[in-house]
Each structure stands twice: as C-alpha cells, then as structure tokens.
PDB file of C-alpha atoms in Angstrom:
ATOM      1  CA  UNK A   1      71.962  45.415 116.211  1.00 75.00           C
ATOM      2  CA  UNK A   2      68.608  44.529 117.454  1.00 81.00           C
ATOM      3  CA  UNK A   3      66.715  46.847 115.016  1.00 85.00           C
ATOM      4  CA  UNK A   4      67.247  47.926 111.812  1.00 87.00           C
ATOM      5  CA  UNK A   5      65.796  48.686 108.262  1.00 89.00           C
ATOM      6  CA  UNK A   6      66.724  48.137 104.581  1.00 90.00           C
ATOM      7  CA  UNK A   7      65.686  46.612 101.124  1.00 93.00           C
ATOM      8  CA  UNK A   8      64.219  43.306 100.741  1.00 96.00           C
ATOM      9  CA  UNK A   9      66.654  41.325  98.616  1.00 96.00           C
ATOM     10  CA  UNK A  10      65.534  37.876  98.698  1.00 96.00           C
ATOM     11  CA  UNK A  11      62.194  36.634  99.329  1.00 96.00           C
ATOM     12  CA  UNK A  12      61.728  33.159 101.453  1.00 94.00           C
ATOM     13  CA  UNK A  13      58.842  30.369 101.265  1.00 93.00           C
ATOM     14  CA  UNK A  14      56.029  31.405 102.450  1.00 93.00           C
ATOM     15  CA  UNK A  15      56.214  35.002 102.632  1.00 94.00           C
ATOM     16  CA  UNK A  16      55.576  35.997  98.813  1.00 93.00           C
ATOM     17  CA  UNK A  17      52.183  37.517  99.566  1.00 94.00           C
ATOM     18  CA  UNK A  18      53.306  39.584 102.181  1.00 94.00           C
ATOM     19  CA  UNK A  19      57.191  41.066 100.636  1.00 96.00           C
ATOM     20  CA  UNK A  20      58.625  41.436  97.265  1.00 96.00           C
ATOM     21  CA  UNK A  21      62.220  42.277  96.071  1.00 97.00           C
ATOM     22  CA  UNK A  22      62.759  46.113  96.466  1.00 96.00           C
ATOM     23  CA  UNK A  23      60.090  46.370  99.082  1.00 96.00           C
ATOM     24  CA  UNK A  24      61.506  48.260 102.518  1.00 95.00           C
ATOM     25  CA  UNK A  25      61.471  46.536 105.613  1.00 93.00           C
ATOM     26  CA  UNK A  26      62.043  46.672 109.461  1.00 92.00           C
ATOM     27  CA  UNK A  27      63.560  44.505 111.787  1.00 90.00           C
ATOM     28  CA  UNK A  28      62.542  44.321 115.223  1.00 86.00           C
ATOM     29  CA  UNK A  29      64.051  42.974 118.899  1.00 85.00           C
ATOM     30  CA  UNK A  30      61.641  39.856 118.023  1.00 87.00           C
ATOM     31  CA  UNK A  31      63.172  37.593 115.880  1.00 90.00           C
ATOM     32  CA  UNK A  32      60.623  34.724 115.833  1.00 91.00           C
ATOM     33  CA  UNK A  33      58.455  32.888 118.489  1.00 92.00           C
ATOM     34  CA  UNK A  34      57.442  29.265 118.453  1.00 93.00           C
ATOM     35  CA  UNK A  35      53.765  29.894 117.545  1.00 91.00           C
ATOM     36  CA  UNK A  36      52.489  26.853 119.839  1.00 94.00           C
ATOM     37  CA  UNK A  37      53.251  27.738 123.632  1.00 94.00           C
ATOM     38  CA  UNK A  38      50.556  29.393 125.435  1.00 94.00           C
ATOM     39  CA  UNK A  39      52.010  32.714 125.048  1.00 92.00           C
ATOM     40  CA  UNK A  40      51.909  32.487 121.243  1.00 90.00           C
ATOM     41  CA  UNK A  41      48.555  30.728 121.131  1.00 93.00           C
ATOM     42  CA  UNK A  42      46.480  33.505 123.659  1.00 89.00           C
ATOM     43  CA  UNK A  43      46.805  35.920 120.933  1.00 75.00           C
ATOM     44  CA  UNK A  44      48.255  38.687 123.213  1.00 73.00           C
ATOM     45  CA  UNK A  45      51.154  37.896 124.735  1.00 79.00           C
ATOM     46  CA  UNK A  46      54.077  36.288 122.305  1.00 82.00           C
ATOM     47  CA  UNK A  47      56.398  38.853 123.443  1.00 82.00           C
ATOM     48  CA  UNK A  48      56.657  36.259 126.230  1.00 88.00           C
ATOM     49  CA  UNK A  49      57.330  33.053 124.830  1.00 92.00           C
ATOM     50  CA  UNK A  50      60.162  31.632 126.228  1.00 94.00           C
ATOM     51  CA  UNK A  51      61.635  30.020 122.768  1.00 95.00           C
ATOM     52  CA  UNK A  52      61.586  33.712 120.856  1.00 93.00           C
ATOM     53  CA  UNK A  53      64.538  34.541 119.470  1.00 93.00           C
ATOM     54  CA  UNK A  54      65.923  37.807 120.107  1.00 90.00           C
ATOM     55  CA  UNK A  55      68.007  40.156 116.957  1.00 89.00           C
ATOM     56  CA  UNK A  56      71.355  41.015 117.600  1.00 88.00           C
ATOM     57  CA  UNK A  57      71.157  38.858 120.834  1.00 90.00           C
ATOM     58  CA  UNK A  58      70.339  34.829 120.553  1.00 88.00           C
ATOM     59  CA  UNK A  59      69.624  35.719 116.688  1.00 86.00           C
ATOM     60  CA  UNK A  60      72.330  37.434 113.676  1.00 86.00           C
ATOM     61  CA  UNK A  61      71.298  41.290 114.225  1.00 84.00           C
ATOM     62  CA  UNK A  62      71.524  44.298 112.020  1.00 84.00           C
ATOM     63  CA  UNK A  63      75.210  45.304 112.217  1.00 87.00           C
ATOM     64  CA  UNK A  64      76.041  43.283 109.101  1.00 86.00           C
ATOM     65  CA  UNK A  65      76.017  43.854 105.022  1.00 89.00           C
ATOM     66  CA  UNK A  66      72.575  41.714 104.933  1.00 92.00           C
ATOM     67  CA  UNK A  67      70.955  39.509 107.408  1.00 89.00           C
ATOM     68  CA  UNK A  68      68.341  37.415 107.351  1.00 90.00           C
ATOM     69  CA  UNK A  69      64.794  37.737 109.063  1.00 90.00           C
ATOM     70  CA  UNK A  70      61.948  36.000 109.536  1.00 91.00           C
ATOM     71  CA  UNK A  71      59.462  38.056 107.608  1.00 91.00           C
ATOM     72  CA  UNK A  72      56.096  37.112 110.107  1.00 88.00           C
ATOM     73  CA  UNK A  73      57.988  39.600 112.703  1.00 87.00           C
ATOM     74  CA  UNK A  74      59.283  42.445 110.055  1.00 90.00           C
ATOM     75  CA  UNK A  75      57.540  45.605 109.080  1.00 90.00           C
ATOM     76  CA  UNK A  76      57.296  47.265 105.671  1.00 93.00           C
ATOM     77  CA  UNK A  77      58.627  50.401 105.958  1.00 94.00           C
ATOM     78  CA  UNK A  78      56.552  53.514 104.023  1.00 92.00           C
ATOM     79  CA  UNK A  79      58.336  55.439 101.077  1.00 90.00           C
ATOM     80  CA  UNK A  80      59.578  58.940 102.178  1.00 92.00           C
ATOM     81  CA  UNK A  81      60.428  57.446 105.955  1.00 92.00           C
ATOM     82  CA  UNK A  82      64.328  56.898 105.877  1.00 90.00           C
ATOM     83  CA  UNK A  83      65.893  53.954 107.108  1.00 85.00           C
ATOM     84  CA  UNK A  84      67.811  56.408 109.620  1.00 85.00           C
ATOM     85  CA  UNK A  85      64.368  57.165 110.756  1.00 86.00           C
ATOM     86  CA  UNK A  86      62.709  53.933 110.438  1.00 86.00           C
ATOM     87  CA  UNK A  87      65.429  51.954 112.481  1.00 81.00           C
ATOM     88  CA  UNK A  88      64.998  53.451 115.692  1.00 80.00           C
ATOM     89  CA  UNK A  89      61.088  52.849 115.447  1.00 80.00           C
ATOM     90  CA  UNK A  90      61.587  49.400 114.854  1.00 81.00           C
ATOM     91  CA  UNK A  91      62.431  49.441 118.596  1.00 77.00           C
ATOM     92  CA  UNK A  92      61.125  52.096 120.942  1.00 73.00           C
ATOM     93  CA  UNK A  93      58.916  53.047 118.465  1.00 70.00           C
ATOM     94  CA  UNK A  94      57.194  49.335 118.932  1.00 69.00           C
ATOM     95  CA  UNK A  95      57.556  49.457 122.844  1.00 74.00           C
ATOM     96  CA  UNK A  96      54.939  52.479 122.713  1.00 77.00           C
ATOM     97  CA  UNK A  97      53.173  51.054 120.204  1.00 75.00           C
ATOM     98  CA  UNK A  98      52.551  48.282 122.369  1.00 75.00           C
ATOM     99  CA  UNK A  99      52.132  50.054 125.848  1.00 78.00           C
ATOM    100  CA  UNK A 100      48.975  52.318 124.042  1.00 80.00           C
ATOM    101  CA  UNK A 101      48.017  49.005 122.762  1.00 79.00           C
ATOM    102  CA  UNK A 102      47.288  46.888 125.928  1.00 82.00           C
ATOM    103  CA  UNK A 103      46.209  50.174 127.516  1.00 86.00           C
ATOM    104  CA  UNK A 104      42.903  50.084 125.474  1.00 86.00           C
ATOM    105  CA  UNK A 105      43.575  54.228 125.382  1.00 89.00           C
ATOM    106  CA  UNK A 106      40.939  56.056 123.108  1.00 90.00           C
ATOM    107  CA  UNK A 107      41.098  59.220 121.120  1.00 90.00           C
ATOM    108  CA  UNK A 108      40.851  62.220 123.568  1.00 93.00           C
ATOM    109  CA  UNK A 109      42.389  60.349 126.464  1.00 92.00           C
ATOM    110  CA  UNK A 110      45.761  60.636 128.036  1.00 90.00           C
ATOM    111  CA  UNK A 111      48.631  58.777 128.175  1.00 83.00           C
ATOM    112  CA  UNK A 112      52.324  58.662 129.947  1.00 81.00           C
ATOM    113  CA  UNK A 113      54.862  56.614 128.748  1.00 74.00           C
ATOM    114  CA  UNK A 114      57.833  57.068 131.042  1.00 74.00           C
ATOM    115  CA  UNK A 115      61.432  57.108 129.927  1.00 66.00           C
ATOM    116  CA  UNK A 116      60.383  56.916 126.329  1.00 53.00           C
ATOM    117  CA  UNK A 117      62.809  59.669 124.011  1.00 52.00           C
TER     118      UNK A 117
END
C-alpha cells in the first residue's frame, strides 16, 4: 500500500529525537527524496524530485506485517485517531493539506478542492 499507519517498533540512526518505540506513525506516498536536486533544495517543491521514492510503488509499501520507512517523510499519528482513520489521511488527507498550502488561503476565505472524498 502506499499509505498506512502503525506502531513504531524499531528506531533507526538519526531519527531518535524525532520517534521512540511505541510512538504511532504514518506513512505517506513519499518514501524519500534525494535532498540535493533543485526540487529538494528550493524548499517547496520535493514532491518533484525525480529520485523520490514512491511506497507501495518503487519502495516496500504498507500491505506487509512491518515495513520499513524513512522516518524524515512519516507522521506521528495523535492518540484517540485510529490507524483505520489515520491511514487514509496519510494520503488524500496530505494532497489537501498541500493544495490549501501552496494556495496561501487564510481564515475566512474559500476554498474548492475538486474530486477530494
């Protein structure tokens, strides 16, 4: 799958300040990125590097007893959210998040987001 959510059950180099064992997490379309083309480097638009790795496509997904994930592009998921819930979010959840970003949108102003639900 190319999102999904569950408990954090090993902890990699490098990512000890951000996740802990028994923390909840998310795992999004975005695998990784290579952090250095100018995509990665403009601050705004990694989503199109051409070396990102993609879950559940170029990348192991979610459809699997544990998988591993690259915890720079993972999410901690709040308590009382289920991972039912919190899966589907990790996807179309971020592409809205996302649009509303990049549309600078304020409070009191409207939005449309097309096909999303």
């Amino acid at each position: 799958g190319h999102e999904g959510a569950g408990v954090v059950v090993a902890v990699g180099d490098g990512m000890q300040n951000k996740w802990k064992i028994g923390d909840r997490a998310g795992i999004k379309w975005v695998a990784s990125t290579c952090g250095e083309c100018e995509f990665c480097l403009n601050g705004t638009d990694e989503l199109h590097c051409p070396k990102q790795t993609n879950s559940g496509f170029t990348a192991a997904g979610t459809f699997q007893e544990y998988c591993i994930a690259d915890g720079r592009y993972t999410t901690r998921i709040p308590d009382g959210v289920t991972d039912e819930e919190a899966g589907p979010i990790m996807c179309g959840g971020v592409t809205a998040y996302k649009a509303c970003k990049t549309s600078e949108v304020r409070p009191g102003q409207w939005i449309v987001l097309p096909g999303a639900g």
